[in-house]
Amino acid sequence: MALRHLLLLLLTVVPVVTGRAAKGLNEQSAASDRPNVLFILADDLGLHDLSVEGSTFYQTPNIDELANGGARFTNGYANCQVCSPSRASIQTGKYPPRHGVTDWIGARAGMNQSLGERLFAPEYARSLPLADTTIAEAMRDAGYTTFFAGKWHLGGEGSLPTDHGYQINRGGFDRGGPPGGYFSPYQNPLLEDGPDGESLPLRLASETSQFIREHQTKPFFAMLSFYSVHGPIQTSKPLWEKYRAIASEQSPPASRFKVDRTMPVRQVQDHPVYAGMMESMDTAVGNVLKTLRECNLDRSTIVIFTGDNGGVSSGDGFSTSNLPLRGGKGRQWEGGIREPYYIRYPEQIEPKTICDYPATGADFYPTILDLCGLAPQPEQHVDGVSLVSAIKGEPVPERALFWHYPHYGNQGGEPSSIIRKGDWKLIHYYEDGHDELYNLDTDPGETNDLALQMPITTQRLAGELKSWLKSVNAGLPAADPTFDPAKAEARAVRYQTKFKEWLEHSHAAMLDPNWKPNATWWGSMVTND
């Protein structure tokens, strides 16, 4: 009887975590002392490009399973609306003005680089600063074997993954897009070509799986950084045919594009080539998750999935729609910065945990350290916070989130800075100094600017934003005296007329059963002649 009473007593004191933000961390499970970490980063992925996030056209069962297997953040953000700054923030735990990479590396900037716009863009760091201790260096120094595969775009020689803590690098170099496209030969100096026609995302998944198998007996930190779904927009003929047939069953839209201030923006998800790219990336994710299961590492491995900026609805391939969010890659609205944001760790995080706490890419650094039982490095990840308390469902202090993109996006974005605090989001524009104010709770599509109706809130948030910009010594744009208003007006008219008409025609043509991009489907079809 005494033993029975003792067991009952022990059962009554086990803490139980409840609440919408999770059932939280499963405190009854025995957590591994040294969990592995697999960080999966997609490129140019919109929040609503995943079926788990509402897409009814793209098919992403493997990523959906990952999202439902742990904590899914409903207010997850990239740290910039373009790639390199966000990637640098993930590596450093800092906002872009602190690490200095405020635009995609390779973009023109500086007082001698006229863009034909009203403003000169300020200069920015062209590589990840070596003075920073990256998350890879922190993990390596803690005894983890570190691995990188895929897109880097944070500098070339002297600033490659292997210069920033990654002991093994497969394909990460200075380019932002795959120079040879998505099928071998890749024309990548740090990734050996596979057989002609081999799929790039599947190859990167294979490299990652091989690393996991070879290092499964000791802790590892692996980053699988897809080039997908960045341009060029390419897929195989079978996948195009699959999604062309699906799109053809839908009612054809009256128009696929709408001009939103500066450029046409895609309003419909029916791009069959892009859908094929989404499936290839999802299959690649599934292959790596399968490897974890085969190695009996799936419960003891922290798996993170996110993206570096919003989906490309304008500019580049004009390939997806981010609705109901406004805008997309390169743009200052939610479509440009909201991202899928998932953390799976079965030994500690309950499946289908929902977290509403606003989180950014800078938060991954301290969160990973926390989940792995490693000491924080607050002098490094100064802008990131551990999300473990939010995952548990515990009260967390409100904080403001900030963005600073003083550049022109080639997707139509405007030089601006942003503050989000609570449900309020304020955007400050540098061309004319005006502010926009949105309530994201009641207006997630940012259609109703409240700046004039709520001048007190606008003034308060604008003041906080200004103070933050000063505290991080943010670079600001300056007037370009060579700006020609007539040329700018002619360009705007062209975007609204001839260019939009061309987009409508070319994107509709992809649904024609006889459409053919080239003889070999970008090299995916290997000919024998």
PDB file of C-alpha atoms in Angstrom, residues 89-352:
ATOM      1  CA  SER A  89      20.006  37.512 -39.140  1.00  0.00           C
ATOM      2  CA  ILE A  90      19.423  33.778 -38.760  1.00  0.00           C
ATOM      3  CA  GLN A  91      23.175  33.217 -38.565  1.00  0.00           C
ATOM      4  CA  THR A  92      23.867  36.053 -36.103  1.00  0.00           C
ATOM      5  CA  GLY A  93      20.716  36.662 -34.058  1.00  0.00           C
ATOM      6  CA  LYS A  94      20.842  40.327 -35.055  1.00  0.00           C
ATOM      7  CA  TYR A  95      18.633  42.668 -37.052  1.00  0.00           C
ATOM      8  CA  PRO A  96      20.064  43.735 -40.439  1.00  0.00           C
ATOM      9  CA  PRO A  97      21.234  47.248 -39.433  1.00  0.00           C
ATOM     10  CA  ARG A  98      23.427  45.670 -36.760  1.00  0.00           C
ATOM     11  CA  HIS A  99      25.203  43.133 -38.970  1.00  0.00           C
ATOM     12  CA  GLY A 100      25.170  45.576 -41.893  1.00  0.00           C
ATOM     13  CA  VAL A 101      23.754  43.322 -44.631  1.00  0.00           C
ATOM     14  CA  THR A 102      20.635  45.360 -45.430  1.00  0.00           C
ATOM     15  CA  ASP A 103      20.123  44.303 -49.080  1.00  0.00           C
ATOM     16  CA  TRP A 104      20.657  41.172 -51.122  1.00  0.00           C
ATOM     17  CA  ILE A 105      24.370  40.901 -51.764  1.00  0.00           C
ATOM     18  CA  GLY A 106      25.079  42.092 -55.276  1.00  0.00           C
ATOM     19  CA  ALA A 107      22.445  44.825 -55.388  1.00  0.00           C
ATOM     20  CA  ARG A 108      23.670  48.250 -56.442  1.00  0.00           C
ATOM     21  CA  ALA A 109      23.925  50.870 -53.731  1.00  0.00           C
ATOM     22  CA  GLY A 110      25.845  54.009 -52.807  1.00  0.00           C
ATOM     23  CA  MET A 111      25.919  57.648 -53.818  1.00  0.00           C
ATOM     24  CA  ASN A 112      27.538  56.908 -57.186  1.00  0.00           C
ATOM     25  CA  GLN A 113      24.972  54.265 -58.136  1.00  0.00           C
ATOM     26  CA  SER A 114      21.862  55.924 -59.513  1.00  0.00           C
ATOM     27  CA  LEU A 115      18.930  53.546 -59.746  1.00  0.00           C
ATOM     28  CA  GLY A 116      16.760  55.924 -61.743  1.00  0.00           C
ATOM     29  CA  GLU A 117      14.662  56.401 -58.597  1.00  0.00           C
ATOM     30  CA  ARG A 118      14.099  59.325 -56.264  1.00  0.00           C
ATOM     31  CA  LEU A 119      16.701  58.128 -53.772  1.00  0.00           C
ATOM     32  CA  PHE A 120      20.206  56.741 -53.612  1.00  0.00           C
ATOM     33  CA  ALA A 121      20.282  53.523 -51.582  1.00  0.00           C
ATOM     34  CA  PRO A 122      22.834  53.532 -48.739  1.00  0.00           C
ATOM     35  CA  GLU A 123      25.826  51.210 -48.859  1.00  0.00           C
ATOM     36  CA  TYR A 124      25.651  47.882 -47.045  1.00  0.00           C
ATOM     37  CA  ALA A 125      27.978  45.060 -45.960  1.00  0.00           C
ATOM     38  CA  ARG A 126      28.739  42.732 -48.871  1.00  0.00           C
ATOM     39  CA  SER A 127      29.477  39.696 -46.675  1.00  0.00           C
ATOM     40  CA  LEU A 128      28.623  38.252 -43.288  1.00  0.00           C
ATOM     41  CA  PRO A 129      30.894  39.954 -40.730  1.00  0.00           C
ATOM     42  CA  LEU A 130      33.656  37.650 -39.496  1.00  0.00           C
ATOM     43  CA  ALA A 131      33.549  39.361 -36.099  1.00  0.00           C
ATOM     44  CA  ASP A 132      30.153  37.823 -35.354  1.00  0.00           C
ATOM     45  CA  THR A 133      29.890  34.418 -33.712  1.00  0.00           C
ATOM     46  CA  THR A 134      27.403  32.577 -35.909  1.00  0.00           C
ATOM     47  CA  ILE A 135      25.003  29.928 -34.688  1.00  0.00           C
ATOM     48  CA  ALA A 136      27.176  27.369 -36.505  1.00  0.00           C
ATOM     49  CA  GLU A 137      30.265  28.530 -34.625  1.00  0.00           C
ATOM     50  CA  ALA A 138      28.403  28.371 -31.331  1.00  0.00           C
ATOM     51  CA  MET A 139      27.245  24.833 -32.054  1.00  0.00           C
ATOM     52  CA  ARG A 140      30.655  23.730 -33.321  1.00  0.00           C
ATOM     53  CA  ASP A 141      32.318  25.074 -30.178  1.00  0.00           C
ATOM     54  CA  ALA A 142      29.775  23.140 -28.100  1.00  0.00           C
ATOM     55  CA  GLY A 143      30.912  19.882 -29.711  1.00  0.00           C
ATOM     56  CA  TYR A 144      28.461  19.624 -32.600  1.00  0.00           C
ATOM     57  CA  THR A 145      29.519  18.587 -36.093  1.00  0.00           C
ATOM     58  CA  THR A 146      28.268  21.301 -38.443  1.00  0.00           C
ATOM     59  CA  PHE A 147      27.055  20.915 -42.020  1.00  0.00           C
ATOM     60  CA  PHE A 148      25.686  23.253 -44.704  1.00  0.00           C
ATOM     61  CA  ALA A 149      24.026  22.436 -48.025  1.00  0.00           C
ATOM     62  CA  GLY A 150      22.549  24.789 -50.617  1.00  0.00           C
ATOM     63  CA  LYS A 151      22.170  28.527 -50.912  1.00  0.00           C
ATOM     64  CA  TRP A 152      24.533  30.743 -48.891  1.00  0.00           C
ATOM     65  CA  HIS A 153      24.583  34.213 -50.540  1.00  0.00           C
ATOM     66  CA  LEU A 154      26.467  35.777 -47.617  1.00  0.00           C
ATOM     67  CA  GLY A 155      29.787  36.344 -49.326  1.00  0.00           C
ATOM     68  CA  GLY A 156      32.341  34.555 -51.458  1.00  0.00           C
ATOM     69  CA  GLU A 157      35.920  33.520 -50.782  1.00  0.00           C
ATOM     70  CA  GLY A 158      36.783  34.432 -47.195  1.00  0.00           C
ATOM     71  CA  SER A 159      33.121  34.487 -46.190  1.00  0.00           C
ATOM     72  CA  LEU A 160      31.862  31.056 -47.216  1.00  0.00           C
ATOM     73  CA  PRO A 161      30.018  28.699 -44.847  1.00  0.00           C
ATOM     74  CA  THR A 162      33.353  27.124 -43.908  1.00  0.00           C
ATOM     75  CA  ASP A 163      34.587  30.558 -42.817  1.00  0.00           C
ATOM     76  CA  HIS A 164      31.645  30.916 -40.437  1.00  0.00           C
ATOM     77  CA  GLY A 165      31.595  27.667 -38.496  1.00  0.00           C
ATOM     78  CA  TYR A 166      30.292  25.074 -40.949  1.00  0.00           C
ATOM     79  CA  GLN A 167      32.781  22.225 -41.141  1.00  0.00           C
ATOM     80  CA  ILE A 168      31.221  20.728 -44.274  1.00  0.00           C
ATOM     81  CA  ASN A 169      29.763  22.723 -47.179  1.00  0.00           C
ATOM     82  CA  ARG A 170      27.871  21.340 -50.144  1.00  0.00           C
ATOM     83  CA  GLY A 171      26.988  24.024 -52.677  1.00  0.00           C
ATOM     84  CA  GLY A 172      27.023  27.198 -50.602  1.00  0.00           C
ATOM     85  CA  PHE A 173      28.812  30.088 -52.322  1.00  0.00           C
ATOM     86  CA  ASP A 174      28.268  33.724 -53.223  1.00  0.00           C
ATOM     87  CA  ARG A 175      25.437  33.334 -55.722  1.00  0.00           C
ATOM     88  CA  GLY A 176      21.797  33.854 -54.772  1.00  0.00           C
ATOM     89  CA  GLY A 177      20.303  31.670 -57.505  1.00  0.00           C
ATOM     90  CA  PRO A 178      21.466  28.370 -58.977  1.00  0.00           C
ATOM     91  CA  PRO A 179      23.675  29.385 -61.924  1.00  0.00           C
ATOM     92  CA  GLY A 180      22.921  26.219 -63.881  1.00  0.00           C
ATOM     93  CA  GLY A 181      19.260  26.110 -62.955  1.00  0.00           C
ATOM     94  CA  TYR A 182      17.489  23.313 -61.110  1.00  0.00           C
ATOM     95  CA  PHE A 183      18.857  20.376 -63.040  1.00  0.00           C
ATOM     96  CA  SER A 184      22.395  19.047 -63.356  1.00  0.00           C
ATOM     97  CA  PRO A 185      24.890  20.197 -64.566  1.00  0.00           C
ATOM     98  CA  TYR A 186      24.640  22.817 -61.813  1.00  0.00           C
ATOM     99  CA  GLN A 187      27.592  25.081 -62.680  1.00  0.00           C
ATOM    100  CA  ASN A 188      28.243  25.338 -58.943  1.00  0.00           C
ATOM    101  CA  PRO A 189      31.948  25.348 -57.988  1.00  0.00           C
ATOM    102  CA  LEU A 190      31.192  23.813 -54.579  1.00  0.00           C
ATOM    103  CA  LEU A 191      28.756  21.106 -55.652  1.00  0.00           C
ATOM    104  CA  GLU A 192      29.773  18.284 -57.954  1.00  0.00           C
ATOM    105  CA  ASP A 193      27.459  17.719 -60.884  1.00  0.00           C
ATOM    106  CA  GLY A 194      25.216  14.698 -60.760  1.00  0.00           C
ATOM    107  CA  PRO A 195      23.863  12.774 -63.720  1.00  0.00           C
ATOM    108  CA  ASP A 196      22.405  15.066 -66.372  1.00  0.00           C
ATOM    109  CA  GLY A 197      18.896  16.057 -65.385  1.00  0.00           C
ATOM    110  CA  GLU A 198      19.316  15.360 -61.665  1.00  0.00           C
ATOM    111  CA  SER A 199      17.044  17.554 -59.512  1.00  0.00           C
ATOM    112  CA  LEU A 200      18.868  20.163 -57.399  1.00  0.00           C
ATOM    113  CA  PRO A 201      16.558  20.075 -54.339  1.00  0.00           C
ATOM    114  CA  LEU A 202      16.622  16.279 -54.319  1.00  0.00           C
ATOM    115  CA  ARG A 203      20.409  16.345 -54.583  1.00  0.00           C
ATOM    116  CA  LEU A 204      20.711  18.753 -51.639  1.00  0.00           C
ATOM    117  CA  ALA A 205      18.414  16.486 -49.637  1.00  0.00           C
ATOM    118  CA  SER A 206      20.583  13.492 -50.579  1.00  0.00           C
ATOM    119  CA  GLU A 207      23.727  15.299 -49.410  1.00  0.00           C
ATOM    120  CA  THR A 208      22.027  16.152 -46.117  1.00  0.00           C
ATOM    121  CA  SER A 209      20.757  12.599 -45.636  1.00  0.00           C
ATOM    122  CA  GLN A 210      24.223  11.212 -46.263  1.00  0.00           C
ATOM    123  CA  PHE A 211      25.670  13.572 -43.661  1.00  0.00           C
ATOM    124  CA  ILE A 212      23.049  12.478 -41.115  1.00  0.00           C
ATOM    125  CA  ARG A 213      23.755   8.789 -41.682  1.00  0.00           C
ATOM    126  CA  GLU A 214      27.509   9.306 -41.352  1.00  0.00           C
ATOM    127  CA  HIS A 215      27.215  11.383 -38.168  1.00  0.00           C
ATOM    128  CA  GLN A 216      24.264   9.790 -36.409  1.00  0.00           C
ATOM    129  CA  THR A 217      26.248   8.648 -33.379  1.00  0.00           C
ATOM    130  CA  LYS A 218      27.230  12.152 -32.230  1.00  0.00           C
ATOM    131  CA  PRO A 219      25.377  15.472 -32.105  1.00  0.00           C
ATOM    132  CA  PHE A 220      25.142  17.449 -35.321  1.00  0.00           C
ATOM    133  CA  PHE A 221      23.889  20.815 -36.524  1.00  0.00           C
ATOM    134  CA  ALA A 222      22.825  20.598 -40.176  1.00  0.00           C
ATOM    135  CA  MET A 223      21.468  23.417 -42.297  1.00  0.00           C
ATOM    136  CA  LEU A 224      19.630  22.465 -45.479  1.00  0.00           C
ATOM    137  CA  SER A 225      19.248  25.762 -47.309  1.00  0.00           C
ATOM    138  CA  PHE A 226      17.275  25.249 -50.501  1.00  0.00           C
ATOM    139  CA  TYR A 227      17.745  27.377 -53.600  1.00  0.00           C
ATOM    140  CA  SER A 228      14.079  26.550 -54.151  1.00  0.00           C
ATOM    141  CA  VAL A 229      11.815  28.281 -54.921  1.00  0.00           C
ATOM    142  CA  HIS A 230      13.981  31.173 -56.133  1.00  0.00           C
ATOM    143  CA  GLY A 231      14.134  31.847 -59.848  1.00  0.00           C
ATOM    144  CA  PRO A 232      14.676  30.588 -62.449  1.00  0.00           C
ATOM    145  CA  ILE A 233      11.224  29.013 -62.312  1.00  0.00           C
ATOM    146  CA  GLN A 234      11.800  25.496 -63.648  1.00  0.00           C
ATOM    147  CA  THR A 235      10.304  22.052 -63.223  1.00  0.00           C
ATOM    148  CA  SER A 236      10.051  18.752 -65.063  1.00  0.00           C
ATOM    149  CA  LYS A 237       7.478  18.054 -67.746  1.00  0.00           C
ATOM    150  CA  PRO A 238       5.577  15.444 -65.664  1.00  0.00           C
ATOM    151  CA  LEU A 239       5.158  17.852 -62.768  1.00  0.00           C
ATOM    152  CA  TRP A 240       4.089  20.658 -65.100  1.00  0.00           C
ATOM    153  CA  GLU A 241       1.525  18.332 -66.660  1.00  0.00           C
ATOM    154  CA  LYS A 242       0.189  17.356 -63.235  1.00  0.00           C
ATOM    155  CA  TYR A 243      -0.416  20.921 -62.107  1.00  0.00           C
ATOM    156  CA  ARG A 244      -1.505  22.183 -65.512  1.00  0.00           C
ATOM    157  CA  ALA A 245      -4.312  19.613 -65.356  1.00  0.00           C
ATOM    158  CA  ILE A 246      -5.247  20.697 -61.822  1.00  0.00           C
ATOM    159  CA  ALA A 247      -5.236  24.385 -62.776  1.00  0.00           C
ATOM    160  CA  SER A 248      -7.327  23.670 -65.856  1.00  0.00           C
ATOM    161  CA  GLU A 249     -10.083  22.281 -63.647  1.00  0.00           C
ATOM    162  CA  GLN A 250     -10.399  25.648 -61.896  1.00  0.00           C
ATOM    163  CA  SER A 251     -12.477  28.470 -63.236  1.00  0.00           C
ATOM    164  CA  PRO A 252     -10.120  30.717 -65.246  1.00  0.00           C
ATOM    165  CA  PRO A 253      -9.571  34.078 -63.551  1.00  0.00           C
ATOM    166  CA  ALA A 254     -10.653  37.244 -65.297  1.00  0.00           C
ATOM    167  CA  SER A 255      -7.187  38.590 -64.531  1.00  0.00           C
ATOM    168  CA  ARG A 256      -4.157  37.135 -62.804  1.00  0.00           C
ATOM    169  CA  PHE A 257      -2.480  40.449 -62.006  1.00  0.00           C
ATOM    170  CA  LYS A 258      -3.339  43.678 -60.235  1.00  0.00           C
ATOM    171  CA  VAL A 259      -1.159  46.790 -60.188  1.00  0.00           C
ATOM    172  CA  ASP A 260      -0.460  47.647 -56.562  1.00  0.00           C
ATOM    173  CA  ARG A 261       1.195  51.048 -56.475  1.00  0.00           C
ATOM    174  CA  THR A 262       4.402  50.279 -58.350  1.00  0.00           C
ATOM    175  CA  MET A 263       4.107  46.980 -60.270  1.00  0.00           C
ATOM    176  CA  PRO A 264       1.686  44.211 -61.241  1.00  0.00           C
ATOM    177  CA  VAL A 265       1.167  41.687 -58.443  1.00  0.00           C
ATOM    178  CA  ARG A 266      -0.051  38.114 -58.932  1.00  0.00           C
ATOM    179  CA  GLN A 267      -3.486  37.438 -57.428  1.00  0.00           C
ATOM    180  CA  VAL A 268      -3.934  33.744 -58.251  1.00  0.00           C
ATOM    181  CA  GLN A 269      -2.118  30.519 -57.399  1.00  0.00           C
ATOM    182  CA  ASP A 270      -2.231  28.562 -60.653  1.00  0.00           C
ATOM    183  CA  HIS A 271       1.367  28.649 -61.938  1.00  0.00           C
ATOM    184  CA  PRO A 272       1.986  25.002 -62.932  1.00  0.00           C
ATOM    185  CA  VAL A 273       5.774  25.337 -63.175  1.00  0.00           C
ATOM    186  CA  TYR A 274       6.063  26.930 -59.735  1.00  0.00           C
ATOM    187  CA  ALA A 275       3.746  24.265 -58.319  1.00  0.00           C
ATOM    188  CA  GLY A 276       6.123  21.625 -59.636  1.00  0.00           C
ATOM    189  CA  MET A 277       9.005  23.370 -57.874  1.00  0.00           C
ATOM    190  CA  MET A 278       7.013  23.357 -54.649  1.00  0.00           C
ATOM    191  CA  GLU A 279       6.407  19.616 -54.939  1.00  0.00           C
ATOM    192  CA  SER A 280      10.093  18.909 -55.611  1.00  0.00           C
ATOM    193  CA  MET A 281      11.133  20.849 -52.516  1.00  0.00           C
ATOM    194  CA  ASP A 282       8.466  19.130 -50.425  1.00  0.00           C
ATOM    195  CA  THR A 283       9.645  15.731 -51.640  1.00  0.00           C
ATOM    196  CA  ALA A 284      13.203  16.688 -50.712  1.00  0.00           C
ATOM    197  CA  VAL A 285      12.081  17.664 -47.198  1.00  0.00           C
ATOM    198  CA  GLY A 286      10.261  14.336 -46.907  1.00  0.00           C
ATOM    199  CA  ASN A 287      13.392  12.438 -47.928  1.00  0.00           C
ATOM    200  CA  VAL A 288      15.459  14.006 -45.147  1.00  0.00           C
ATOM    201  CA  LEU A 289      12.743  13.468 -42.536  1.00  0.00           C
ATOM    202  CA  LYS A 290      12.591   9.829 -43.632  1.00  0.00           C
ATOM    203  CA  THR A 291      16.343   9.549 -43.051  1.00  0.00           C
ATOM    204  CA  LEU A 292      15.904  10.818 -39.492  1.00  0.00           C
ATOM    205  CA  ARG A 293      13.261   8.140 -38.886  1.00  0.00           C
ATOM    206  CA  GLU A 294      15.425   5.394 -40.392  1.00  0.00           C
ATOM    207  CA  CYS A 295      18.290   6.423 -38.107  1.00  0.00           C
ATOM    208  CA  ASN A 296      15.940   6.550 -35.091  1.00  0.00           C
ATOM    209  CA  LEU A 297      16.772  10.237 -34.685  1.00  0.00           C
ATOM    210  CA  ASP A 298      13.377  11.766 -35.401  1.00  0.00           C
ATOM    211  CA  ARG A 299      12.379  12.203 -31.743  1.00  0.00           C
ATOM    212  CA  SER A 300      15.753  13.493 -30.580  1.00  0.00           C
ATOM    213  CA  THR A 301      16.298  15.968 -33.429  1.00  0.00           C
ATOM    214  CA  ILE A 302      15.091  19.560 -33.401  1.00  0.00           C
ATOM    215  CA  VAL A 303      13.770  20.290 -36.892  1.00  0.00           C
ATOM    216  CA  ILE A 304      13.182  23.913 -37.902  1.00  0.00           C
ATOM    217  CA  PHE A 305      11.525  25.067 -41.097  1.00  0.00           C
ATOM    218  CA  THR A 306      11.161  28.649 -42.320  1.00  0.00           C
ATOM    219  CA  GLY A 307      11.791  30.969 -45.269  1.00  0.00           C
ATOM    220  CA  ASP A 308      13.957  34.020 -45.905  1.00  0.00           C
ATOM    221  CA  ASN A 309      11.328  36.360 -47.411  1.00  0.00           C
ATOM    222  CA  GLY A 310       7.858  36.356 -48.890  1.00  0.00           C
ATOM    223  CA  GLY A 311       6.734  34.685 -52.072  1.00  0.00           C
ATOM    224  CA  VAL A 312       7.506  36.282 -55.427  1.00  0.00           C
ATOM    225  CA  SER A 313       4.184  37.786 -56.452  1.00  0.00           C
ATOM    226  CA  SER A 314       5.794  40.708 -58.287  1.00  0.00           C
ATOM    227  CA  GLY A 315       9.110  40.875 -60.088  1.00  0.00           C
ATOM    228  CA  ASP A 316      11.372  37.941 -60.936  1.00  0.00           C
ATOM    229  CA  GLY A 317       9.032  35.104 -61.958  1.00  0.00           C
ATOM    230  CA  PHE A 318       5.746  36.716 -60.811  1.00  0.00           C
ATOM    231  CA  SER A 319       5.102  33.152 -59.731  1.00  0.00           C
ATOM    232  CA  THR A 320       2.783  33.039 -56.720  1.00  0.00           C
ATOM    233  CA  SER A 321       0.065  34.871 -54.842  1.00  0.00           C
ATOM    234  CA  ASN A 322       0.394  35.658 -51.148  1.00  0.00           C
ATOM    235  CA  LEU A 323      -3.252  36.582 -50.643  1.00  0.00           C
ATOM    236  CA  PRO A 324      -4.874  37.312 -48.288  1.00  0.00           C
ATOM    237  CA  LEU A 325      -1.589  39.020 -47.372  1.00  0.00           C
ATOM    238  CA  ARG A 326      -0.657  42.083 -49.379  1.00  0.00           C
ATOM    239  CA  GLY A 327       2.481  42.250 -51.510  1.00  0.00           C
ATOM    240  CA  GLY A 328       5.337  39.784 -51.618  1.00  0.00           C
ATOM    241  CA  LYS A 329       9.105  39.521 -51.851  1.00  0.00           C
ATOM    242  CA  GLY A 330      10.847  42.895 -51.803  1.00  0.00           C
ATOM    243  CA  ARG A 331       7.739  44.674 -50.503  1.00  0.00           C
ATOM    244  CA  GLN A 332       7.046  46.211 -47.137  1.00  0.00           C
ATOM    245  CA  TRP A 333       3.646  44.649 -46.486  1.00  0.00           C
ATOM    246  CA  GLU A 334       3.021  41.342 -44.726  1.00  0.00           C
ATOM    247  CA  GLY A 335       3.315  39.302 -47.909  1.00  0.00           C
ATOM    248  CA  GLY A 336       6.963  40.304 -48.091  1.00  0.00           C
ATOM    249  CA  ILE A 337       7.989  39.336 -44.565  1.00  0.00           C
ATOM    250  CA  ARG A 338       5.550  36.787 -43.098  1.00  0.00           C
ATOM    251  CA  GLU A 339       6.860  33.233 -43.215  1.00  0.00           C
ATOM    252  CA  PRO A 340       6.114  29.650 -42.281  1.00  0.00           C
ATOM    253  CA  TYR A 341       7.777  29.211 -38.890  1.00  0.00           C
ATOM    254  CA  TYR A 342       7.916  25.698 -37.447  1.00  0.00           C
ATOM    255  CA  ILE A 343       9.907  24.060 -34.643  1.00  0.00           C
ATOM    256  CA  ARG A 344       9.525  20.306 -34.141  1.00  0.00           C
ATOM    257  CA  TYR A 345      11.168  18.485 -31.246  1.00  0.00           C
ATOM    258  CA  PRO A 346       9.069  15.447 -30.220  1.00  0.00           C
ATOM    259  CA  GLU A 347      10.968  14.856 -26.976  1.00  0.00           C
ATOM    260  CA  GLN A 348       9.829  18.237 -25.681  1.00  0.00           C
ATOM    261  CA  ILE A 349       7.242  19.889 -27.951  1.00  0.00           C
ATOM    262  CA  GLU A 350       3.721  18.543 -28.287  1.00  0.00           C
ATOM    263  CA  PRO A 351       2.353  18.071 -31.822  1.00  0.00           C
ATOM    264  CA  LYS A 352      -0.008  20.752 -33.131  1.00  0.00           C
TER     265      LYS A 352
END
